[in-house]
């Protein structure tokens, strides 16, 4: 116990900044992934020709390769070409955002398909354009359906943000490794950050479940809306 | 009477199955025409082709004399003038009763919120949905209430004609009456209507003409009394016999 407290005393601020990086990367990445993922899903379902094909190819490419490889390509690979030089933080955020987009696109796509087609027909029969249909009718329902998958993605992304250490970012896991190397208290420092990850995941999961209930459509139970 | 809808030689196939084999008819302003016929005969497809939810393979549809089947026509604008009531209501599940009816005037007709609300309230009252139900969501309403709200949703767009696709087929027997009453009120109020239904009493009471559609063609049409009481073709007799048997 003394050893744990010792770590907190000596490295408290470092742990705090590691937590900051972890949260920042996770949240920015999931927001990038949200918008890009939504666009990809729309293209995959409603797109024609090249656009549809590109969306499918992108999703398959990202989901078919490890995130760590993608990060290496974006950070080391791109800078080697001399075209773009990203900072480690930019590389991590962009890499994880692009990665999350592919997964979120699939969540969105299955949520789109879960909405009964009759509602789309009804909206079109009122004279709505496709954009109006998506904005006024599909999106509000889509977001509710996608919430549980989105919770999964958020929790997964919190853990995956640890991969950002390979592009030299001092997020939580990197901090733990550093503390371990300074103090040889590897076990204690990794247990500490493990508990922090666990707490983060727990808090976010509870928060999302709260939103799920808060936003549920009257008369339709949350569990039913998941179908 | 002014002609609202004219359908000319409409054809539609799915794969190699020809569902509509050249259907022609017209509906004048204020008329109610009823289409009957066995399932799979092309009744729903016909309605879906009229408002372009399905693209017909050939043939023309005219609304107020203007062809809407031409490639260049803005389909969205034509659809604003053609109301559609679905068999399964298809209400927007995330919107309450009032918003289901209000969303069209508000978003499509671009009315102000006040104007859209007034329009929606008038339509809801017309179909007998009382104020205490306006804040209810579809999943909290009975089928009969949902279908009447769906009718109000169509009315609120102030369409030239409303198409009904078996509006009572998905309802429990005890809920059919309230929906038919709303439709009768609408018809007597002067709305132009094209109704696919098996409700023969309704047809007898309000239809100006009944059309019998089977295997993608209109086999017989005429005043309801003639077609139902005194059909010329054997097929209609058999069809009507089956319906009577189901009802008793």
Short mmCIF file of C-alpha atoms in Angstrom, two decimals:
data_model
loop_
_atom_site.label_atom_id
_atom_site.label_comp_id
_atom_site.label_asym_id
_atom_site.label_seq_id
_atom_site.Cartn_x
_atom_site.Cartn_y
_atom_site.Cartn_z
CA UNK A 1 0.00 0.00 0.00
CA UNK A 2 2.89 2.35 0.79
CA UNK A 3 4.26 1.65 -2.63
CA UNK A 4 1.00 2.67 -4.27
CA UNK A 5 0.87 5.87 -2.26
CA UNK A 6 4.49 6.55 -3.09
CA UNK A 7 3.71 6.31 -6.79
CA UNK A 8 0.82 8.71 -6.39
CA UNK A 9 2.98 11.19 -4.48
CA UNK A 10 5.82 11.14 -6.96
CA UNK A 11 3.96 10.70 -10.24
CA UNK A 12 0.48 12.03 -9.50
CA UNK A 13 0.67 14.88 -11.95
CA UNK A 14 2.15 12.61 -14.63
CA UNK A 15 -0.71 10.15 -14.17
CA UNK A 16 -3.15 13.00 -14.40
CA UNK A 17 -1.71 14.26 -17.65
CA UNK A 18 -1.71 10.64 -18.94
CA UNK A 19 -5.39 10.47 -18.10
CA UNK A 20 -5.85 13.75 -19.95
CA UNK A 21 -4.21 12.37 -23.10
CA UNK A 22 -6.20 9.15 -22.92
CA UNK A 23 -9.49 11.03 -22.61
CA UNK A 24 -8.62 13.61 -25.24
CA UNK A 25 -7.57 11.06 -27.85
CA UNK A 26 -10.58 8.85 -27.15
CA UNK A 27 -13.16 11.60 -27.34
CA UNK A 28 -11.79 13.40 -30.39
CA UNK A 29 -11.35 10.08 -32.20
CA UNK A 30 -14.88 8.92 -31.47
CA UNK A 31 -16.31 12.22 -32.69
CA UNK A 32 -14.30 12.04 -35.93
CA UNK A 33 -15.39 8.43 -36.28
CA UNK A 34 -18.99 9.37 -35.67
CA UNK A 35 -19.29 11.86 -38.51
CA UNK A 36 -17.12 9.95 -40.97
CA UNK A 37 -18.79 6.69 -40.01
CA UNK A 38 -22.24 8.15 -40.59
CA UNK A 39 -21.18 9.43 -44.01
CA UNK A 40 -19.69 6.03 -44.90
CA UNK A 41 -22.88 4.24 -43.85
CA UNK A 42 -25.05 6.58 -45.95
CA UNK A 43 -22.77 6.04 -48.94
CA UNK A 44 -22.76 2.29 -48.47
CA UNK A 45 -26.57 2.15 -48.32
CA UNK A 46 -27.71 4.96 -50.61
CA UNK A 47 -24.56 5.70 -52.64
CA UNK A 48 -24.11 4.72 -56.26
CA UNK A 49 -21.12 3.67 -58.34
CA UNK A 50 -17.68 4.82 -57.27
CA UNK A 51 -18.78 6.41 -53.99
CA UNK A 52 -20.50 3.30 -52.76
CA UNK A 53 -17.54 1.19 -53.84
CA UNK A 54 -15.07 3.51 -52.10
CA UNK A 55 -17.05 3.39 -48.85
CA UNK A 56 -17.11 -0.41 -48.90
CA UNK A 57 -13.40 -0.62 -49.75
CA UNK A 58 -12.51 1.80 -46.94
CA UNK A 59 -14.49 -0.12 -44.34
CA UNK A 60 -13.00 -3.44 -45.40
CA UNK A 61 -9.46 -2.05 -45.51
CA UNK A 62 -9.62 -0.52 -42.03
CA UNK A 63 -11.37 -3.44 -40.39
CA UNK A 64 -9.02 -5.88 -42.07
CA UNK A 65 -5.78 -4.39 -40.73
CA UNK A 66 -4.54 -3.84 -37.15
CA UNK A 67 -4.87 -0.36 -35.70
CA UNK A 68 -1.22 -0.39 -34.73
CA UNK A 69 -0.19 -0.91 -38.36
CA UNK A 70 -2.47 1.96 -39.41
CA UNK A 71 -0.90 4.22 -36.80
CA UNK A 72 2.64 3.32 -37.93
CA UNK A 73 1.71 4.11 -41.52
CA UNK A 74 0.13 7.45 -40.61
CA UNK A 75 2.95 8.56 -38.30
CA UNK A 76 6.18 7.01 -39.56
CA UNK A 77 5.12 6.10 -43.08
CA UNK A 78 3.69 9.48 -44.02
CA UNK A 79 6.59 11.46 -42.57
CA UNK A 80 8.99 9.27 -44.54
CA UNK A 81 7.30 10.32 -47.78
CA UNK A 82 7.96 13.95 -46.81
CA UNK A 83 4.46 14.98 -47.88
CA UNK A 84 2.95 15.47 -44.41
CA UNK A 85 4.57 15.61 -41.01
CA UNK A 86 2.03 14.98 -38.30
CA UNK A 87 2.70 15.53 -34.63
CA UNK A 88 2.30 12.37 -32.53
CA UNK A 89 -0.98 13.67 -31.13
CA UNK A 90 -2.35 14.50 -34.59
CA UNK A 91 -1.30 11.09 -35.86
CA UNK A 92 -2.95 9.30 -32.94
CA UNK A 93 -6.20 11.24 -33.19
CA UNK A 94 -6.47 10.92 -36.96
CA UNK A 95 -5.45 7.27 -36.95
CA UNK A 96 -7.92 6.28 -34.27
CA UNK A 97 -10.66 8.47 -35.72
CA UNK A 98 -10.26 6.92 -39.17
CA UNK A 99 -10.21 3.49 -37.58
CA UNK A 100 -13.29 4.06 -35.45
CA UNK A 101 -15.17 5.44 -38.49
CA UNK A 102 -15.06 2.06 -40.20
CA UNK A 103 -16.54 0.30 -37.18
CA UNK A 104 -19.11 3.00 -36.51
CA UNK A 105 -20.12 2.90 -40.18
CA UNK A 106 -21.15 -0.72 -39.68
CA UNK A 107 -23.08 0.13 -36.51
CA UNK A 108 -24.89 2.90 -38.37
CA UNK A 109 -25.56 0.65 -41.32
CA UNK A 110 -27.23 -2.04 -39.25
CA UNK A 111 -29.18 0.64 -37.36
CA UNK A 112 -30.41 2.04 -40.69
CA UNK A 113 -31.58 -1.42 -41.67
CA UNK A 114 -33.32 -1.89 -38.30
CA UNK A 115 -35.73 0.97 -38.97
CA UNK A 116 -38.85 -0.41 -40.66
CA UNK A 117 -38.81 0.57 -44.37
CA UNK A 118 -42.46 1.61 -44.15
CA UNK A 119 -41.44 4.82 -42.39
CA UNK A 120 -39.18 5.76 -45.27
CA UNK A 121 -42.01 5.12 -47.71
CA UNK A 122 -44.33 7.26 -45.59
CA UNK A 123 -41.82 10.10 -45.47
CA UNK A 124 -41.27 9.97 -49.23
CA UNK A 125 -45.03 9.85 -49.79
CA UNK A 126 -45.28 13.19 -47.98
CA UNK A 127 -42.90 14.59 -50.58
CA UNK A 128 -39.77 14.59 -48.43
CA UNK A 129 -36.44 14.57 -50.23
CA UNK A 130 -33.91 11.92 -49.33
CA UNK A 131 -31.99 14.42 -47.23
CA UNK A 132 -35.15 15.44 -45.35
CA UNK A 133 -36.00 11.78 -44.81
CA UNK A 134 -32.59 11.04 -43.34
CA UNK A 135 -32.49 14.18 -41.21
CA UNK A 136 -36.05 14.26 -39.84
CA UNK A 137 -37.08 10.64 -39.71
CA UNK A 138 -34.15 8.24 -39.84
CA UNK A 139 -31.41 10.05 -37.91
CA UNK A 140 -33.39 10.60 -34.67
CA UNK A 141 -34.28 6.91 -34.56
CA UNK A 142 -30.88 5.79 -35.76
CA UNK A 143 -29.08 7.53 -32.93
CA UNK A 144 -31.27 5.78 -30.39
CA UNK A 145 -30.70 2.38 -31.96
CA UNK A 146 -26.98 2.93 -32.31
CA UNK A 147 -26.44 4.04 -28.68
CA UNK A 148 -25.70 0.57 -27.23
CA UNK A 149 -23.16 -0.18 -30.00
CA UNK A 150 -21.75 3.26 -29.52
CA UNK A 151 -21.21 2.51 -25.83
CA UNK A 152 -19.21 -0.55 -26.87
CA UNK A 153 -17.17 1.51 -29.29
CA UNK A 154 -16.46 4.17 -26.67
CA UNK A 155 -15.31 1.62 -24.11
CA UNK A 156 -13.21 -0.20 -26.71
CA UNK A 157 -11.66 3.07 -27.83
CA UNK A 158 -10.70 3.97 -24.26
CA UNK A 159 -8.67 0.75 -24.10
CA UNK A 160 -7.34 1.07 -27.65
CA UNK A 161 -6.08 4.58 -26.97
CA UNK A 162 -3.21 2.86 -25.16
CA UNK A 163 -1.85 2.00 -28.59
CA UNK A 164 -1.09 5.70 -28.99
CA UNK A 165 2.03 5.05 -26.91
CA UNK A 166 3.69 3.53 -29.98
CA UNK A 167 3.75 7.00 -31.53
CA UNK A 168 5.41 8.35 -28.35
CA UNK A 169 2.36 9.84 -26.65
CA UNK A 170 2.51 9.83 -22.86
CA UNK A 171 -0.98 8.57 -22.28
CA UNK A 172 -1.86 6.37 -19.30
CA UNK A 173 -0.19 3.15 -20.43
CA UNK A 174 2.98 4.92 -21.50
CA UNK A 175 3.03 6.70 -18.14
CA UNK A 176 2.72 3.38 -16.30
CA UNK A 177 5.61 1.95 -18.27
CA UNK A 178 7.69 5.02 -17.51
CA UNK A 179 6.90 4.84 -13.79
CA UNK A 180 7.76 1.15 -13.84
CA UNK A 181 11.12 1.79 -15.44
CA UNK A 182 11.92 4.53 -12.91
CA UNK A 183 10.84 2.67 -9.78
CA UNK A 184 10.81 -1.01 -10.80
CA UNK A 185 7.28 -1.09 -9.38
CA UNK A 186 5.89 -2.43 -12.67
CA UNK A 187 3.15 -4.44 -11.01
CA UNK A 188 1.89 -1.53 -8.92
CA UNK A 189 1.98 1.08 -11.66
CA UNK A 190 0.18 -1.11 -14.21
CA UNK A 191 -2.42 -2.07 -11.60
CA UNK A 192 -2.99 1.63 -10.95
CA UNK A 193 -3.60 2.49 -14.59
CA UNK A 194 -5.64 -0.69 -15.01
CA UNK A 195 -7.95 0.52 -12.28
CA UNK A 196 -8.15 3.96 -13.90
CA UNK A 197 -9.15 2.35 -17.25
CA UNK A 198 -11.71 0.22 -15.46
CA UNK A 199 -13.20 3.24 -13.68
CA UNK A 200 -13.37 5.22 -16.93
CA UNK A 201 -15.13 2.40 -18.74
CA UNK A 202 -17.56 1.93 -15.88
CA UNK A 203 -18.44 5.63 -15.68
CA UNK A 204 -18.96 5.96 -19.43
CA UNK A 205 -21.04 2.81 -19.64
CA UNK A 206 -23.34 4.00 -16.84
CA UNK A 207 -23.61 7.41 -18.49
CA UNK A 208 -24.59 5.89 -21.83
CA UNK A 209 -27.14 3.57 -20.24
CA UNK A 210 -28.63 6.63 -18.58
CA UNK A 211 -28.91 8.37 -21.96
CA UNK A 212 -30.39 5.24 -23.49
CA UNK A 213 -33.23 5.31 -21.00
CA UNK A 214 -33.57 9.06 -21.11
CA UNK A 215 -33.92 9.07 -24.91
CA UNK A 216 -36.02 5.95 -25.28
CA UNK A 217 -39.22 6.43 -27.25
CA UNK A 218 -42.34 6.16 -25.05
CA UNK A 219 -44.03 2.81 -25.52
CA UNK A 220 -40.91 1.14 -26.90
CA UNK A 221 -38.71 -0.43 -24.25
CA UNK A 222 -34.99 0.08 -24.55
CA UNK A 223 -34.34 -3.61 -25.01
CA UNK A 224 -36.84 -3.73 -27.85
CA UNK A 225 -35.28 -0.71 -29.53
CA UNK A 226 -32.01 -2.60 -29.68
CA UNK A 227 -33.32 -5.11 -32.19
CA UNK B 1 -66.14 17.26 -63.21
CA UNK B 2 -62.48 18.06 -63.26
CA UNK B 3 -60.15 15.14 -63.69
CA UNK B 4 -57.58 14.81 -60.88
CA UNK B 5 -55.84 11.55 -61.70
CA UNK B 6 -55.43 9.69 -64.96
CA UNK B 7 -53.57 6.42 -65.29
CA UNK B 8 -52.74 5.25 -68.81
CA UNK B 9 -51.63 1.73 -69.73
CA UNK B 10 -49.50 1.26 -66.61
CA UNK B 11 -47.19 -1.77 -66.66
CA UNK B 12 -44.86 -3.13 -64.02
CA UNK B 13 -42.88 -6.35 -63.73
CA UNK B 14 -40.79 -7.81 -60.94
CA UNK B 15 -38.14 -9.97 -62.55
CA UNK B 16 -40.17 -11.95 -65.06
CA UNK B 17 -43.43 -11.68 -63.20
CA UNK B 18 -45.68 -9.09 -64.83
CA UNK B 19 -47.75 -7.61 -61.99
CA UNK B 20 -49.48 -4.83 -63.91
CA UNK B 21 -50.34 -5.58 -67.53
CA UNK B 22 -51.60 -2.25 -68.73
CA UNK B 23 -54.02 -0.56 -66.32
CA UNK B 24 -55.97 2.57 -67.33
CA UNK B 25 -58.56 4.61 -65.47
CA UNK B 26 -59.17 8.09 -64.16
CA UNK B 27 -60.53 9.71 -61.00
CA UNK B 28 -62.45 13.00 -61.06
CA UNK B 29 -62.42 15.64 -58.36
CA UNK B 30 -64.46 14.62 -55.30
CA UNK B 31 -64.85 11.03 -56.48
CA UNK B 32 -64.10 7.93 -54.45
CA UNK B 33 -63.05 4.93 -56.48
CA UNK B 34 -62.56 1.54 -54.92
CA UNK B 35 -60.29 -1.21 -56.21
CA UNK B 36 -61.06 -4.77 -55.16
CA UNK B 37 -59.53 -8.04 -56.18
CA UNK B 38 -57.59 -11.06 -54.91
CA UNK B 39 -54.23 -10.58 -53.22
CA UNK B 40 -51.32 -10.72 -55.61
CA UNK B 41 -53.51 -9.16 -58.26
CA UNK B 42 -51.46 -5.98 -58.40
CA UNK B 43 -53.60 -3.64 -56.29
CA UNK B 44 -50.84 -2.39 -54.00
CA UNK B 45 -48.34 -2.22 -56.84
CA UNK B 46 -50.76 -0.01 -58.74
CA UNK B 47 -50.96 2.47 -55.86
CA UNK B 48 -47.20 2.40 -55.31
CA UNK B 49 -46.66 3.12 -59.01
CA UNK B 50 -49.06 6.07 -58.95
CA UNK B 51 -46.97 8.00 -56.42
CA UNK B 52 -43.69 6.59 -57.75
CA UNK B 53 -42.70 4.67 -54.64
CA UNK B 54 -42.28 2.01 -57.32
CA UNK B 55 -41.21 3.07 -60.79
CA UNK B 56 -43.62 1.77 -63.43
CA UNK B 57 -41.94 0.12 -66.43
CA UNK B 58 -44.18 1.91 -68.90
CA UNK B 59 -47.38 3.87 -69.06
CA UNK B 60 -48.23 7.31 -67.76
CA UNK B 61 -49.72 8.89 -64.66
CA UNK B 62 -51.23 12.37 -64.91
CA UNK B 63 -52.05 14.55 -61.91
CA UNK B 64 -54.25 17.52 -62.79
CA UNK B 65 -53.34 16.96 -66.40
CA UNK B 66 -49.60 16.99 -65.80
CA UNK B 67 -47.61 13.86 -66.47
CA UNK B 68 -45.64 12.88 -63.35
CA UNK B 69 -44.11 9.71 -64.78
CA UNK B 70 -41.77 11.69 -67.04
CA UNK B 71 -38.13 11.44 -65.99
CA UNK B 72 -37.63 15.16 -65.54
CA UNK B 73 -40.60 15.84 -63.27
CA UNK B 74 -39.80 16.57 -59.63
CA UNK B 75 -41.25 13.48 -57.99
CA UNK B 76 -41.14 15.06 -54.52
CA UNK B 77 -43.43 17.86 -55.62
CA UNK B 78 -45.94 15.48 -57.18
CA UNK B 79 -45.96 13.35 -54.04
CA UNK B 80 -46.91 16.35 -51.90
CA UNK B 81 -50.19 16.39 -53.77
CA UNK B 82 -50.81 12.66 -53.47
CA UNK B 83 -51.65 11.46 -49.98
CA UNK B 84 -50.89 7.83 -49.13
CA UNK B 85 -52.36 5.72 -46.33
CA UNK B 86 -50.55 2.45 -45.76
CA UNK B 87 -51.81 -0.92 -44.63
CA UNK B 88 -49.42 -0.91 -41.66
CA UNK B 89 -49.89 2.80 -40.82
CA UNK B 90 -46.14 3.51 -41.00
CA UNK B 91 -46.27 6.28 -38.43
CA UNK B 92 -42.94 7.79 -37.43
CA UNK B 93 -42.16 5.96 -34.21
CA UNK B 94 -40.08 8.71 -32.60
CA UNK B 95 -42.76 11.37 -33.02
CA UNK B 96 -45.96 11.81 -31.04
CA UNK B 97 -49.35 11.95 -32.72
CA UNK B 98 -49.31 15.70 -33.25
CA UNK B 99 -45.75 15.73 -34.62
CA UNK B 100 -46.51 12.84 -36.97
CA UNK B 101 -49.17 15.00 -38.60
CA UNK B 102 -47.25 18.26 -38.28
CA UNK B 103 -43.94 17.15 -39.75
CA UNK B 104 -45.18 17.24 -43.36
CA UNK B 105 -46.63 20.79 -43.30
CA UNK B 106 -43.61 21.96 -41.30
CA UNK B 107 -40.71 20.38 -43.18
CA UNK B 108 -42.12 19.80 -46.66
CA UNK B 109 -44.63 22.61 -47.05
CA UNK B 110 -42.31 24.89 -45.04
CA UNK B 111 -45.14 26.34 -42.97
CA UNK B 112 -44.46 28.27 -39.78
CA UNK B 113 -44.81 26.28 -36.56
CA UNK B 114 -48.11 28.00 -35.73
CA UNK B 115 -49.56 27.41 -39.15
CA UNK B 116 -48.40 23.78 -39.23
CA UNK B 117 -49.84 23.18 -35.77
CA UNK B 118 -53.21 24.62 -36.77
CA UNK B 119 -53.23 22.48 -39.92
CA UNK B 120 -52.32 19.36 -37.95
CA UNK B 121 -54.87 20.01 -35.22
CA UNK B 122 -57.63 20.50 -37.79
CA UNK B 123 -56.68 17.22 -39.49
CA UNK B 124 -56.56 15.32 -36.20
CA UNK B 125 -59.98 16.63 -35.23
CA UNK B 126 -61.34 15.60 -38.61
CA UNK B 127 -60.43 11.95 -37.95
CA UNK B 128 -61.68 12.10 -34.35
CA UNK B 129 -58.37 12.01 -32.48
CA UNK B 130 -59.01 13.96 -29.31
CA UNK B 131 -56.55 16.30 -27.66
CA UNK B 132 -55.55 13.91 -24.87
CA UNK B 133 -53.97 11.61 -27.49
CA UNK B 134 -51.89 14.23 -29.30
CA UNK B 135 -48.87 13.72 -27.06
CA UNK B 136 -49.03 9.92 -27.32
CA UNK B 137 -46.45 8.01 -29.32
CA UNK B 138 -47.43 5.39 -31.92
CA UNK B 139 -46.41 2.49 -29.70
CA UNK B 140 -48.86 3.76 -27.07
CA UNK B 141 -51.83 3.88 -29.44
CA UNK B 142 -54.24 1.28 -30.78
CA UNK B 143 -54.12 0.27 -34.43
CA UNK B 144 -57.31 2.15 -35.15
CA UNK B 145 -55.95 5.32 -33.57
CA UNK B 146 -52.66 4.92 -35.43
CA UNK B 147 -54.41 4.53 -38.76
CA UNK B 148 -56.62 7.55 -38.17
CA UNK B 149 -53.51 9.58 -37.34
CA UNK B 150 -51.94 8.29 -40.55
CA UNK B 151 -55.02 9.53 -42.42
CA UNK B 152 -54.70 12.90 -40.67
CA UNK B 153 -51.05 12.98 -41.72
CA UNK B 154 -52.15 12.65 -45.33
CA UNK B 155 -54.96 15.22 -44.96
CA UNK B 156 -52.63 17.80 -43.39
CA UNK B 157 -50.68 18.03 -46.65
CA UNK B 158 -53.86 19.24 -48.34
CA UNK B 159 -53.43 16.74 -51.18
CA UNK B 160 -55.35 16.59 -54.45
CA UNK B 161 -56.06 12.89 -53.89
CA UNK B 162 -55.46 10.30 -51.18
CA UNK B 163 -54.53 6.70 -52.00
CA UNK B 164 -55.50 4.06 -49.44
CA UNK B 165 -53.71 0.70 -49.51
CA UNK B 166 -55.93 -1.77 -47.61
CA UNK B 167 -56.22 0.65 -44.68
CA UNK B 168 -58.18 -1.75 -42.46
CA UNK B 169 -56.54 -5.09 -43.30
CA UNK B 170 -54.04 -4.96 -40.45
CA UNK B 171 -56.65 -3.99 -37.85
CA UNK B 172 -58.52 -6.04 -35.29
CA UNK B 173 -62.15 -6.35 -36.28
CA UNK B 174 -63.43 -4.07 -33.53
CA UNK B 175 -61.15 -1.24 -34.71
CA UNK B 176 -62.15 -1.30 -38.38
CA UNK B 177 -65.30 0.75 -37.87
CA UNK B 178 -63.62 3.89 -36.54
CA UNK B 179 -61.21 3.99 -39.48
CA UNK B 180 -63.96 3.44 -42.04
CA UNK B 181 -65.97 6.21 -40.40
CA UNK B 182 -63.06 8.63 -40.75
CA UNK B 183 -62.73 7.64 -44.40
CA UNK B 184 -66.44 8.09 -45.03
CA UNK B 185 -66.38 11.54 -43.42
CA UNK B 186 -63.48 12.39 -45.65
CA UNK B 187 -65.24 11.17 -48.77
CA UNK B 188 -68.44 13.04 -47.93
CA UNK B 189 -66.31 16.11 -47.23
CA UNK B 190 -65.33 16.09 -50.88
CA UNK B 191 -61.87 14.53 -50.80
CA UNK B 192 -60.83 12.67 -53.95
CA UNK B 193 -59.96 9.12 -52.97
CA UNK B 194 -58.64 5.91 -54.51
CA UNK B 195 -59.13 3.03 -52.10
CA UNK B 196 -57.88 -0.54 -52.23
CA UNK B 197 -60.04 -2.50 -49.79
CA UNK B 198 -62.02 -5.63 -49.10
CA UNK B 199 -64.68 -3.67 -47.21
CA UNK B 200 -67.61 -4.10 -49.58
CA UNK B 201 -70.11 -2.24 -47.42
CA UNK B 202 -67.84 0.77 -47.41
CA UNK B 203 -67.54 0.50 -51.18
CA UNK B 204 -71.30 0.23 -51.59
CA UNK B 205 -71.83 3.29 -49.47
CA UNK B 206 -69.27 5.78 -50.73
CA UNK B 207 -67.71 4.56 -53.99
CA UNK B 208 -68.65 6.20 -57.27
CA UNK B 209 -67.11 3.27 -59.06
CA UNK B 210 -65.64 -0.12 -58.22
CA UNK B 211 -62.81 -1.63 -60.24
CA UNK B 212 -61.99 -5.31 -60.05
CA UNK B 213 -58.28 -5.92 -60.56
CA UNK B 214 -56.99 -9.43 -61.14
CA UNK B 215 -53.73 -10.68 -62.66
CA UNK B 216 -52.68 -7.12 -63.43
CA UNK B 217 -55.72 -6.07 -65.45
CA UNK B 218 -59.02 -4.40 -64.62
CA UNK B 219 -61.53 -7.08 -65.48
CA UNK B 220 -64.63 -5.13 -64.72
CA UNK B 221 -65.63 -1.72 -63.49
CA UNK B 222 -68.86 0.08 -62.81
CA UNK B 223 -71.15 1.47 -60.12
CA UNK B 224 -70.82 -0.51 -56.87
CA UNK B 225 -74.32 -1.92 -57.02
CA UNK B 226 -73.77 -3.42 -60.45
CA UNK B 227 -70.32 -4.83 -59.78
CA UNK B 228 -71.15 -6.29 -56.37
CA UNK B 229 -74.79 -7.31 -56.78
CA UNK B 230 -74.71 -8.19 -60.40
CA UNK B 231 -71.19 -8.96 -61.60
CA UNK B 232 -70.74 -9.93 -65.24
CA UNK B 233 -67.68 -12.10 -64.84
CA UNK B 234 -67.52 -15.49 -63.13
CA UNK B 235 -64.27 -14.59 -61.41
CA UNK B 236 -65.83 -11.70 -59.52
CA UNK B 237 -68.69 -13.91 -58.41
CA UNK B 238 -66.25 -16.43 -57.02
CA UNK B 239 -64.17 -13.69 -55.37
CA UNK B 240 -67.20 -12.08 -53.76
CA UNK B 241 -68.43 -15.45 -52.60
CA UNK B 242 -65.13 -16.06 -50.84
CA UNK B 243 -65.26 -12.69 -49.09
CA UNK B 244 -68.82 -13.30 -47.88
CA UNK B 245 -67.81 -16.69 -46.55
CA UNK B 246 -64.88 -15.14 -44.64
CA UNK B 247 -67.13 -12.54 -43.11
CA UNK B 248 -69.80 -14.92 -41.87
#
